Coordinates of C-alpha atoms in Angstrom, one line a residue:
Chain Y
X1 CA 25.7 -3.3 -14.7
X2 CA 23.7 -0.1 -15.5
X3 CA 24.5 -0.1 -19.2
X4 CA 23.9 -3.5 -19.4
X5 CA 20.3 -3.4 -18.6
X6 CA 20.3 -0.6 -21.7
X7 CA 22.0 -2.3 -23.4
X8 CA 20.5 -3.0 -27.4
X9 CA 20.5 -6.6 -27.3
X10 CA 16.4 -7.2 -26.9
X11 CA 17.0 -10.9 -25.3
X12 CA 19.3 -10.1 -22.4
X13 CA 17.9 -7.0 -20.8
X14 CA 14.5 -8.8 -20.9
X15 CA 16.5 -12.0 -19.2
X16 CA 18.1 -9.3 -17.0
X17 CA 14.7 -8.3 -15.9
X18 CA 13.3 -11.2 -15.0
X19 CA 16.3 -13.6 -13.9
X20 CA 18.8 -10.9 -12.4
X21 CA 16.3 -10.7 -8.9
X22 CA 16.0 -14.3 -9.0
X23 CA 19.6 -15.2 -9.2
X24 CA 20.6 -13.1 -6.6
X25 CA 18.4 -13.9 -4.1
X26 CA 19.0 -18.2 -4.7
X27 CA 23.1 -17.1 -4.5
X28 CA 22.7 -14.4 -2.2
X29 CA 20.8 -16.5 0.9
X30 CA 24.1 -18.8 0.6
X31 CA 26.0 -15.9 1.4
X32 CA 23.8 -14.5 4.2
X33 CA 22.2 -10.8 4.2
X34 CA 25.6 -9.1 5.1
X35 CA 26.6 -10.0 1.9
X36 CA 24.3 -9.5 -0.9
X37 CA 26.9 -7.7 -2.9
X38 CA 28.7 -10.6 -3.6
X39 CA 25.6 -12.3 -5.3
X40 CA 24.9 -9.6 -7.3
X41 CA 28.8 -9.1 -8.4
X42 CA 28.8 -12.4 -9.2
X43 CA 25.1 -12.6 -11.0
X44 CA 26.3 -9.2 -13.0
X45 CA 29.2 -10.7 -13.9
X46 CA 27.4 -13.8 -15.1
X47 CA 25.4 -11.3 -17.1
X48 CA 28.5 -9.8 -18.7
X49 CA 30.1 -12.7 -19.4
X50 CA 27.1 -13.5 -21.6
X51 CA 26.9 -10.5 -22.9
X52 CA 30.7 -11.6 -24.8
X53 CA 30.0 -14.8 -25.4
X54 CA 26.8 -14.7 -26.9
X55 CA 27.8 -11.7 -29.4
X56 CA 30.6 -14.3 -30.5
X57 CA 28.9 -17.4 -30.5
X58 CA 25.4 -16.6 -30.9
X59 CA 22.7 -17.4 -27.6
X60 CA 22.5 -20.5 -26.5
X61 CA 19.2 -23.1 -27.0
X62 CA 18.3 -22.6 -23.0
X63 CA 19.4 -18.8 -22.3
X64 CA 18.3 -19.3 -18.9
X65 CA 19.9 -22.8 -18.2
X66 CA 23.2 -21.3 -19.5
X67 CA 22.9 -18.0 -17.5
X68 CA 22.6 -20.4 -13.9
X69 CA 25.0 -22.9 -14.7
X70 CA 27.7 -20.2 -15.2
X71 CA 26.2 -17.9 -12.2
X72 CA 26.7 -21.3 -10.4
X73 CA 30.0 -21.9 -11.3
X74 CA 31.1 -18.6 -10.5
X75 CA 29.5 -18.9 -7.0
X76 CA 31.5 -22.4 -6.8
X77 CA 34.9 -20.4 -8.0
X78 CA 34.4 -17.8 -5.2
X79 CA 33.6 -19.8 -2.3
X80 CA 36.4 -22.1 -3.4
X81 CA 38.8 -19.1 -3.4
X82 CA 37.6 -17.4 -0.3
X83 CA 37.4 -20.5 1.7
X84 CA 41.6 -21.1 0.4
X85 CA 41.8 -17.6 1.7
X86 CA 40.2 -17.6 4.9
X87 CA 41.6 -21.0 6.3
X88 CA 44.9 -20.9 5.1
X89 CA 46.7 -17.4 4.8
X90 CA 44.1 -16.0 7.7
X91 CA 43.7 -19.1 9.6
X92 CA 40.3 -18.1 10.7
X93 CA 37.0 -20.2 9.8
X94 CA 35.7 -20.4 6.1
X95 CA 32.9 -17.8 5.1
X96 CA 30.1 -20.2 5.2
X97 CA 29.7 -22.3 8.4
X98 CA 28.0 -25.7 8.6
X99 CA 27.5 -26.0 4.6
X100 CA 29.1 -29.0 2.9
X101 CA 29.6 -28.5 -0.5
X102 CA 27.3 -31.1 -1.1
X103 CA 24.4 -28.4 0.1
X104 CA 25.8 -25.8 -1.6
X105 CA 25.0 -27.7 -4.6
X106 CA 22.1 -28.4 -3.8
X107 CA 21.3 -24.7 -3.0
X108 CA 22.1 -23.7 -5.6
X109 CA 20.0 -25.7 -7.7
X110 CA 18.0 -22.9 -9.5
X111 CA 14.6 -25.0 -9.6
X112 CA 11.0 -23.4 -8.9
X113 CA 10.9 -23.8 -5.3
X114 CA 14.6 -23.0 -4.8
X115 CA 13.9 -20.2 -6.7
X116 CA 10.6 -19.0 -4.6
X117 CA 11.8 -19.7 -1.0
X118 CA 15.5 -17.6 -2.2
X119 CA 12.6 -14.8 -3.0
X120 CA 10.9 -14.7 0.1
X121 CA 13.6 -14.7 2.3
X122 CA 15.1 -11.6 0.1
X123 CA 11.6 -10.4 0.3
X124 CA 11.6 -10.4 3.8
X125 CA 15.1 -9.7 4.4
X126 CA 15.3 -6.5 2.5
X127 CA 11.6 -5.3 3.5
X128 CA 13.0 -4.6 7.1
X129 CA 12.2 -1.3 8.6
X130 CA 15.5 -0.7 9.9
X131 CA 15.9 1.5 6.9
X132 CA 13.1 4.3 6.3
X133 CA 10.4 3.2 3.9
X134 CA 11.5 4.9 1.0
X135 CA 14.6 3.2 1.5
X136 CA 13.4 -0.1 1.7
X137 CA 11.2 0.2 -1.8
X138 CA 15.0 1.8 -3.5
X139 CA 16.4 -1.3 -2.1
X140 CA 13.8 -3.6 -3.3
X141 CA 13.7 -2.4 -7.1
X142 CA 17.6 -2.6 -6.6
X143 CA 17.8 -6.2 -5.2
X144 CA 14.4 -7.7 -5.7
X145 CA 13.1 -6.2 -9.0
X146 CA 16.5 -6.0 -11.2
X147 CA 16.1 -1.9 -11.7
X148 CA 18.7 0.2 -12.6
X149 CA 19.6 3.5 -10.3
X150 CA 18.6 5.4 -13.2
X151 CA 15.5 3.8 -13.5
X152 CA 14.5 4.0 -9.7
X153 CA 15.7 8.0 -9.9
X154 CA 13.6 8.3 -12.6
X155 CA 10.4 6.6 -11.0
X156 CA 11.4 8.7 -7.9
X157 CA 11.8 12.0 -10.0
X158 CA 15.2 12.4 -7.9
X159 CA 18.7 12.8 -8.8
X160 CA 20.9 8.8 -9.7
X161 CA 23.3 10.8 -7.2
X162 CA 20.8 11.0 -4.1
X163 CA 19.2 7.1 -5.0
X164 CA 23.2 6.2 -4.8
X165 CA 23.3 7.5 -1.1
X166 CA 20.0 6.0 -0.3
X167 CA 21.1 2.7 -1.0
X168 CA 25.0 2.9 0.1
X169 CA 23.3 3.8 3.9
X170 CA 20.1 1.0 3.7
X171 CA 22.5 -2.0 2.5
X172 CA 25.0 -0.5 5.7
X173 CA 21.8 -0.6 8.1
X174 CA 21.2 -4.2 6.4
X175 CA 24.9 -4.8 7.2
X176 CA 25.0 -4.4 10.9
X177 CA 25.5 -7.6 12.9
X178 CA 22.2 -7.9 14.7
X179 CA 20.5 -8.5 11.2
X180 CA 23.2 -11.0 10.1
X181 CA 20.8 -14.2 9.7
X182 CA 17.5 -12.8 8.3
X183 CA 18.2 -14.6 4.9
X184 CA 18.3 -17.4 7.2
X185 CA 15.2 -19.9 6.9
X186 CA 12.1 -20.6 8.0
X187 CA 11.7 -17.2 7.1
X188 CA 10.1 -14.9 9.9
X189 CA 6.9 -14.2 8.9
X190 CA 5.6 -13.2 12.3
X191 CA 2.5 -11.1 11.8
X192 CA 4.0 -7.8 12.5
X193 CA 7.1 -8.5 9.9
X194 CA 4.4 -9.5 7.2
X195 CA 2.4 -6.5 7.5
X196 CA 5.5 -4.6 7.3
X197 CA 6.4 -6.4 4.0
X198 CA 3.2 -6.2 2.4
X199 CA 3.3 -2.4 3.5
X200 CA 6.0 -1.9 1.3
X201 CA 4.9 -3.8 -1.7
X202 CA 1.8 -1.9 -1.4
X203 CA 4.0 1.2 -1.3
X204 CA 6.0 -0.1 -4.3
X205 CA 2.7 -0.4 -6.2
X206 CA 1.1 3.1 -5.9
X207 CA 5.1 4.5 -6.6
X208 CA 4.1 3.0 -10.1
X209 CA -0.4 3.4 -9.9
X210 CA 0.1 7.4 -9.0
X211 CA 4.0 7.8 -9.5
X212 CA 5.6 11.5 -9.7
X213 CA 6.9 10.0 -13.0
X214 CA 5.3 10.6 -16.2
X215 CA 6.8 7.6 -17.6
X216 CA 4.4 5.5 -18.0
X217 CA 6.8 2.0 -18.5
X218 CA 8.1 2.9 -15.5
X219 CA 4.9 2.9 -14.0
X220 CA 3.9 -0.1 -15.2
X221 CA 7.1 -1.8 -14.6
X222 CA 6.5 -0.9 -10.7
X223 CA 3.2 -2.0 -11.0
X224 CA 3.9 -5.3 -12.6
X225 CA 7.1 -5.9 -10.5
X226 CA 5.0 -5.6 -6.6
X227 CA 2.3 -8.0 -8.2
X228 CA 5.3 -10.3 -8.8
X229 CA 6.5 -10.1 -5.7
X230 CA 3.1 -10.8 -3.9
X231 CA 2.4 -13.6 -6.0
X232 CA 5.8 -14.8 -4.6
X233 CA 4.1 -14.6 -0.9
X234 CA 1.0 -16.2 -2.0
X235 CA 3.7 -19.3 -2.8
X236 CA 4.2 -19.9 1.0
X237 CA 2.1 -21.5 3.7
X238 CA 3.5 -18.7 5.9
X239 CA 2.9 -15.5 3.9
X240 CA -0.6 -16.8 1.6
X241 CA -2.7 -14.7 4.3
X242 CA -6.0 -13.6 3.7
X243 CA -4.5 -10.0 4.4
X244 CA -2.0 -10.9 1.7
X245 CA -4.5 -12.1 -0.6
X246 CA -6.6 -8.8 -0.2
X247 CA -3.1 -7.2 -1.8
X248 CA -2.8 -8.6 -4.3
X249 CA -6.5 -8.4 -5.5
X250 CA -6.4 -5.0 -5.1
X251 CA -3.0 -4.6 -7.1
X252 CA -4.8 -6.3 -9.4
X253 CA -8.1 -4.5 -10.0
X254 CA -5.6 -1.3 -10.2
X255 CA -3.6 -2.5 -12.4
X256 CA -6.8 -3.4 -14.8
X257 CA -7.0 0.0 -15.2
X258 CA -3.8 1.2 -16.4
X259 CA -3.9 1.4 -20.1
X260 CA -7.4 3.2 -19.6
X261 CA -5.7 5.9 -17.4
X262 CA -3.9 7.7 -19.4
X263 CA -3.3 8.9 -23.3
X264 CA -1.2 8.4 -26.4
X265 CA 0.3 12.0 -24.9
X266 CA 0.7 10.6 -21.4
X267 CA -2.2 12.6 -20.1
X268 CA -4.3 11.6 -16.9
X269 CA -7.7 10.9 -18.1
X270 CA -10.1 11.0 -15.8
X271 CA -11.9 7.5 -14.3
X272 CA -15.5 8.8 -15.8
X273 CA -14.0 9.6 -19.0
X274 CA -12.1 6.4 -19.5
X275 CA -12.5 4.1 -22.4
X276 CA -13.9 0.8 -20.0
X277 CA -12.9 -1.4 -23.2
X278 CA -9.4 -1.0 -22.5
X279 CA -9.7 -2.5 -18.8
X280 CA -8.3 -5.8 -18.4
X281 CA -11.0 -8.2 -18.2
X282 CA -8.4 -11.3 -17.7
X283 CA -6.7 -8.6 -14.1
X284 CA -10.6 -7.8 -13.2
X285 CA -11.1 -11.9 -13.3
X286 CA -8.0 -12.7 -11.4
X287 CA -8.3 -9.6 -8.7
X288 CA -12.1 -11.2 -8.3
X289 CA -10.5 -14.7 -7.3
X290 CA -7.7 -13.4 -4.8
X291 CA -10.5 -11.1 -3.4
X292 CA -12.7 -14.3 -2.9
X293 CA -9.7 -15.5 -1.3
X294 CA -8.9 -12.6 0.8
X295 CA -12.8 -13.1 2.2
X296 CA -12.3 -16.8 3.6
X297 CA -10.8 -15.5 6.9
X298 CA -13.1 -13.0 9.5
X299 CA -10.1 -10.4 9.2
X300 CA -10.6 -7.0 7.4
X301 CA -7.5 -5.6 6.7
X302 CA -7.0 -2.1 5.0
X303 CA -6.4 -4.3 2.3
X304 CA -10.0 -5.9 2.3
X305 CA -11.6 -2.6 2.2
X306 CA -9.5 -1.3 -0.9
X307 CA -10.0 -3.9 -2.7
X308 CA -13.8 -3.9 -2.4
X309 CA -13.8 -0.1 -3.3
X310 CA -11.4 -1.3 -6.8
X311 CA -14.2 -4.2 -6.8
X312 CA -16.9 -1.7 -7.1
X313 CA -15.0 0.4 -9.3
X314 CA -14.8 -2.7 -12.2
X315 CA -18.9 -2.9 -11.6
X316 CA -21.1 -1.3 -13.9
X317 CA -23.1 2.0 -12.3
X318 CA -26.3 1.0 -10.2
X319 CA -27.0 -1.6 -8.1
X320 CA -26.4 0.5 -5.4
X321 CA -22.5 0.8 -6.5
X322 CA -21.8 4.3 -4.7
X323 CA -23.2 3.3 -1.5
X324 CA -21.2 0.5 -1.5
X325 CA -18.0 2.3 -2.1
X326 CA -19.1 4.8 0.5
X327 CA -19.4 2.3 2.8
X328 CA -15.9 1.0 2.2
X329 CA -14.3 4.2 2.2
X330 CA -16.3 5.2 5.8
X331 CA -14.7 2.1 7.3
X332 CA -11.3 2.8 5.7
X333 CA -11.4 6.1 7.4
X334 CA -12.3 4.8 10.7
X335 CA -9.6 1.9 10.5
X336 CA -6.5 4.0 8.7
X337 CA -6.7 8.0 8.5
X338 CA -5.2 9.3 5.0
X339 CA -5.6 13.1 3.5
X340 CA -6.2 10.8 -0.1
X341 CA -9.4 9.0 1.7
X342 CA -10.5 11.8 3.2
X343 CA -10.8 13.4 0.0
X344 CA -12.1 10.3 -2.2
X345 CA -14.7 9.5 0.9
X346 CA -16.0 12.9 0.3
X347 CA -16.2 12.6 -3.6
X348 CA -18.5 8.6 -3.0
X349 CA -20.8 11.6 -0.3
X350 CA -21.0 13.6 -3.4
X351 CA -22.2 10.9 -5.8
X352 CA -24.9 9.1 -2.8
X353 CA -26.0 12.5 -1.4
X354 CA -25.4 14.9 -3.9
X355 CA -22.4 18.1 -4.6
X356 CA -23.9 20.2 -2.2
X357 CA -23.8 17.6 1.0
X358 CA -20.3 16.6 -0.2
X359 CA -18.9 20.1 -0.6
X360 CA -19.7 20.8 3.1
X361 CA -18.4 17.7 4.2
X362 CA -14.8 18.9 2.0
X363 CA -14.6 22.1 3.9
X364 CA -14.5 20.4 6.9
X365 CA -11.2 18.2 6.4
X366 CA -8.9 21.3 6.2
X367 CA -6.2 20.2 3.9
X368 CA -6.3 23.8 1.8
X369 CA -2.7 23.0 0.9
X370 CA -3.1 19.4 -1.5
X371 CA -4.0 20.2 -5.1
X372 CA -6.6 17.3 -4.6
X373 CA -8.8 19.2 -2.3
X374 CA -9.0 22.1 -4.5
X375 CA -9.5 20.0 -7.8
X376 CA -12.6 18.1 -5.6
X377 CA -14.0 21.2 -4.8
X378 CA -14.1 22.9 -8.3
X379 CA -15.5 19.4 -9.9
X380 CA -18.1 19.7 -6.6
X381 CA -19.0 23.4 -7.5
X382 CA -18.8 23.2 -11.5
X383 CA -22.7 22.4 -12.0
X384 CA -23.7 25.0 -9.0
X385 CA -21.1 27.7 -9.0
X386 CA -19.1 28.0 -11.9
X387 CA -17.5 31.3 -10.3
X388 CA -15.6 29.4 -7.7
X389 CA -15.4 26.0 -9.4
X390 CA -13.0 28.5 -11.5
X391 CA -10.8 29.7 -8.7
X392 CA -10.5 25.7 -6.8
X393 CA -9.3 24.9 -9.9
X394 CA -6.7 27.7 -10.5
X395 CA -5.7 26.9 -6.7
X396 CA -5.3 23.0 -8.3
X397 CA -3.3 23.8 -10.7
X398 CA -0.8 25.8 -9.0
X399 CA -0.3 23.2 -6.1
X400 CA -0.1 20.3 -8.7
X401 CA 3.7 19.1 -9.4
X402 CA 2.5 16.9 -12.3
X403 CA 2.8 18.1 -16.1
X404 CA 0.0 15.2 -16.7
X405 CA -1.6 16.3 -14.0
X406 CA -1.8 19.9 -14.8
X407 CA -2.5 19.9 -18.4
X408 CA -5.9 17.4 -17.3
X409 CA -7.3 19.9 -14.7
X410 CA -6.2 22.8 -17.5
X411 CA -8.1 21.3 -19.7
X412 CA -10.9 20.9 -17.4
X413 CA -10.9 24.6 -16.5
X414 CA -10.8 25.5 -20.3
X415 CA -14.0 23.9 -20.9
X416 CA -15.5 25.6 -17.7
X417 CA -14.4 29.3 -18.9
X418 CA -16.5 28.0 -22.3
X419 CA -19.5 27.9 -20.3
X420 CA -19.3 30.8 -18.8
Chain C
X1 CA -5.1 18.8 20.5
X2 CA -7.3 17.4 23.7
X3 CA -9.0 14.0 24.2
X4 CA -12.7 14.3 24.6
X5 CA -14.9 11.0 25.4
X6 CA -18.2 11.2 23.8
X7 CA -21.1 9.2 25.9
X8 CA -24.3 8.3 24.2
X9 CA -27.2 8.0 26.4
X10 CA -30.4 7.0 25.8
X11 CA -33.5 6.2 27.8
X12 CA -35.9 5.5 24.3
X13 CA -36.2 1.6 24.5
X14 CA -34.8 0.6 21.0
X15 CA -33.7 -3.1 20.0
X16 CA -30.0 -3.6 20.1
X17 CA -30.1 -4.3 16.3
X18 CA -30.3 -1.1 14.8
X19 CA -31.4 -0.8 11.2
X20 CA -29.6 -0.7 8.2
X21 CA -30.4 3.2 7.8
X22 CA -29.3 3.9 11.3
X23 CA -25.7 2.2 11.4
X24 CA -25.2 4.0 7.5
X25 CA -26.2 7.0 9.1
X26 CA -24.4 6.7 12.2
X27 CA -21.0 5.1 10.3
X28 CA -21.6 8.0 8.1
X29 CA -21.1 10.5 11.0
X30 CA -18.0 8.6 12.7
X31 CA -16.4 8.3 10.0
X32 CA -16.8 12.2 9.2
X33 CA -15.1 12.7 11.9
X34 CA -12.2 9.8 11.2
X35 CA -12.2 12.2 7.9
X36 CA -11.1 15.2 9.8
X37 CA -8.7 13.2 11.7
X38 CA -10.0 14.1 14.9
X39 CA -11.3 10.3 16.2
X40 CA -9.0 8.7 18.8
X41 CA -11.0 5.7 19.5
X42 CA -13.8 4.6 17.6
X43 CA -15.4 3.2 20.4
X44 CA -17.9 0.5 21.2
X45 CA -21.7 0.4 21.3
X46 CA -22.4 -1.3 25.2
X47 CA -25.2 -4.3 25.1
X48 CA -28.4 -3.5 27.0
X49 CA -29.4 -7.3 27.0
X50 CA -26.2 -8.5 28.8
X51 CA -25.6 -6.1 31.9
X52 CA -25.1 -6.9 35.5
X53 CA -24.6 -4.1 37.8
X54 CA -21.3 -5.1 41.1
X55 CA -22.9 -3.4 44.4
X56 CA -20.9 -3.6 47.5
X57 CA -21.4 -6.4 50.0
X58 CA -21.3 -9.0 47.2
X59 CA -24.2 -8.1 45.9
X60 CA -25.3 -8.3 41.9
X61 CA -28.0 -7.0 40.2
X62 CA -29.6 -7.7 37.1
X63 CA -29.6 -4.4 34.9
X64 CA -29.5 -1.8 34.4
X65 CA -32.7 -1.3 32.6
X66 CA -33.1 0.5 29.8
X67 CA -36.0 1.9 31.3
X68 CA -33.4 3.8 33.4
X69 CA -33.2 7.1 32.2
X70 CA -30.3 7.9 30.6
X71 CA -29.3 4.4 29.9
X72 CA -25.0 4.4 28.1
X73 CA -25.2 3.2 24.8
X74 CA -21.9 3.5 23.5
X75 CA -19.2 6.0 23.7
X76 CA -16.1 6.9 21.2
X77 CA -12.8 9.2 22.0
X78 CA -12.2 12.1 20.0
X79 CA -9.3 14.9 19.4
X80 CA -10.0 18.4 19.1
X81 CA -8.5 22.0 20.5
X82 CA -11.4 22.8 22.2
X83 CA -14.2 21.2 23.8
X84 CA -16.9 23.6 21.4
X85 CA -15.3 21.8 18.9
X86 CA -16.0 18.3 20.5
X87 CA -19.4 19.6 21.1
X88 CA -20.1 20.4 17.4
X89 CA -18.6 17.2 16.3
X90 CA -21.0 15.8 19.1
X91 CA -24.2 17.5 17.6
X92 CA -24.4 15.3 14.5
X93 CA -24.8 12.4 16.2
X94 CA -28.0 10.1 15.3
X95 CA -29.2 9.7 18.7
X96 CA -30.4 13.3 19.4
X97 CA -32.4 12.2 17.1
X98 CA -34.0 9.4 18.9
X99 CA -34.6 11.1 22.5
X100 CA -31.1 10.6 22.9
X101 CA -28.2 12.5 24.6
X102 CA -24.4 12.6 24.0
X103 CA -22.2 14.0 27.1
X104 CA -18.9 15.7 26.3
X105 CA -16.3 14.8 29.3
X106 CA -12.4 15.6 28.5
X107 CA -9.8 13.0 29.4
X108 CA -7.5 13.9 32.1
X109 CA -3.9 13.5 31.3
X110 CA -1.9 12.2 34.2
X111 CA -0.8 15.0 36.4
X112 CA -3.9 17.4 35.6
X113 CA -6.0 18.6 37.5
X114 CA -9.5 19.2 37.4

């Protein structure tokens, strides 16, 4: 199926994309979580077939209708075959217990809600933390997002061979008897297995908003594809939370952002330095509306507080926007302890109290060894001591693994040896 | 590391509402702290308005006062390899500031001794 999604044809790898996830999650919560394979043989097969037919006879008027009618019929084919198998050579019970074929029509009806509730149940089912969490977001841009293993080695800056491996042992984990009915429904979406969901989306999101990759489809693509998939919880009684809300606004003031971030040459550019014109103004407005929704509960959620820094970070300078952000990022500290807060807390000190308050607040958070801490401390130091501004920013640039990354702070550091 | 409980103290009758500069100041020092990884617990602040006091016999009393010296405010856990270090993350507190004091008392794991 991997050349297929690179395939030339600019209809089906787009249809790939976007119908691939949802076909296999509506056929593979028929076949039950142990199982998944099978959907996704038979939606990749579905796929190729297309890809012959459609070269000979040209696409069809409804691409999509045609691509579920024969992903259906293929289901039908299987079961059919499988069931003749099971019953009468092994003389055990057919694959799928208690559905009539009458259901399995009707499951297999590929309409909006089938369609959603298929989603969240994969959502949920392959978000489980049986497997590690790096395994979980390889398994979801596998199953829930379409990608190909070359595409998630690429985001992951790690070899097709090891994302292979990574996936063989998380479907096996996903495979093992006790977890045989989580496609089942209602879905579980006990608090603790939400926040483990939206834990990975969120994970899935900042792969793509500060990826190792310096790709930057890619990045979007990751980007775009967890916002997808939180929309898909905002669907459902069970999962529209306010925490989930808070998500998704947040994803969404990131994502505002992305075109601003970087170059024609793929090069960081730095959040002061960005062209604002080039934020989405349509992602601000809709990360404002799932923010307002996030606020209607009393909870505060990591979430909440991220979402109010991205808030402040769409705002305009004044009004009291760094204390604001401060404030955010002291409570953030309190509720969830990260190196990556630590450092941008220290940064909102440095723009409320001043460089010099800041930089002593730096030194105290001991984390010598992340190129971010060095790069924070020669920005501190540039307009006081350009001496050691210098060497923080040497000490950034070796620690950074990022070509973007360390042809911005080079660039930085040139224009500091200008100086002086 | 080592757990050390930080116990504010005050005997300087202030309202239970502190200002807006005195929780950004205070949040701003906790969550220095939270910064350096070292809080454990960020605590609570303890009301002075609602407090009863258990004596023996059945007996209940109305206070304490905070005209009792030394009156507990609040307290919060922290996590540090000594207990200088708990004592320097101690002296930026707001409420030395305010006639306050904070006392520095390590946690006992179970099975130590004194």
């Amino acid at each position: 199926m991997e050349t297929f999604a690179n395939s030339h044809n600019e209809l089906l790898p787009q249809l790939f994309r976007m119908e691939y996830s949802k076909m296999t999650a509506v056929i593979g919560r028929l076949f039950g979580l142990h199982a998944i394979e099978i959907a996704e043989d038979i939606v990749s097969e579905t796929f190729l077939k297309a890809a012959e037919v459609w070269r000979v006879n040209g696409k069809p008027e409804n691409p999509t209708a045609w691509l579920y009618t024969v992903a259906k019929n293929k289901t039908r084919d299987y079961l059919k075959r499988v069931n003749l198998f099971e019953s009468k050579i092994k003389g055990t019970l057919p694959l799928i217990i208690g559905n009539n074929e009458l259901e399995i029509e009707q499951d297999l009806d590929f309409t909006h809600q089938i369609i959603s509730d298929s989603q969240l149940a994969m959502i949920f089912a392959v978000c489980n933390p049986v497997n590690s969490t790096e395994a979980q977001i390889c398994l979801a841009l596998k199953i829930l997002c379409g990608f190909s293993i070359e595409e998630i080695a690429s985001a992951f800056l790690a070899k097709t061979e090891t994302i292979k491996k990574r996936l063989l042992r998380a479907r096996a984990n996903l495979r093992n008897p006790s977890f045989k009915h989580a496609l089942s429904h209602p879905v579980d979406a006990s608090p603790a297995r939400l926040e483990a969901v939206l834990r990975v989306l969120y994970l899935l999101f900042n792969e793509g908003y500060f990826s190792k990759t310096d790709d930057h489809l890619i990045r979007k693509d990751l980007c775009s594809e967890a916002i997808r998939l939180t929309l898909v919880l905002t669907e459902h009684a069970a999962t529209n939370t306010t925490e989930t809300n808070a998500l998704l606004a947040l994803m969404c003031f990131q994502s505002s952002r992305l075109d601003a971030r970087a170059n024609d040459a793929g090069e960081a550019i730095l959040f002061e330095e960005q062209d604002k014109s080039l934020w989405s103004k349509e992602l601000i407005a809709k990360g404002n509306y799932y923010l307002v929704n996030a606020c209607l509960g009393n909870e505060i959620s990591k979430y909440h507080l991220e979402a109010g820094i991205a808030y402040w970070h769409t705002t305009p300078t004044g009004q009291n926007k760094w204390e604001h952000i401060l404030q955010l990022y002291n409570q953030l500290i309190i509720l969830e302890y990260s190196p990556l807060t630590a450092l941008n807390r220290a940064f909102a000190i440095g723009k409320v109290y001043g460089h010099k308050q800041a930089i002593q607040e730096v030194k105290k958070l001991n984390l010598t060894d992340l190129n971010y801490y060095h790069a924070l401390l020669g920005y501190l130091y540039a307009d006081t001591n350009i001496e050691k501004a210098k060497i923080h920013y040497e000490q950034a640039i070796t620690l950074s693994t990022s070509i973007s990354e360390k042809n911005t702070l080079m660039k930085v550091l040139k224009r500091l040896k200008a100086q002086g | 590391m080592k757990e050390f409980m930080l116990i504010f103290r005050n005997s300087n009758p202030a309202p239970d509402t502190p200002t807006p500069e005195q929780m950004q100041e205070r949040m701003n020092w906790l969550a220095g702290i939270a910064a350096q990884n070292k809080l454990v617990d960020k605590g609570n602040r303890l009301s002075m308005g609602q407090a009863k006091t258990v004596l023996p016999d059945n007996i209940v009393t109305d206070g304490p006062f905070t005209e009792i010296k030394e009156f507990v405010r609040g307290y919060i856990v922290v996590k540090t390899t000594t207990i200088d270090e708990a004592i320097e993350l101690a002296k930026g507190n707001p409420i030395l500031k305010m006639g306050g004091s904070v006392e520095v008392r390590a946690l006992l794991t179970p099975g130590e001794n004194n």
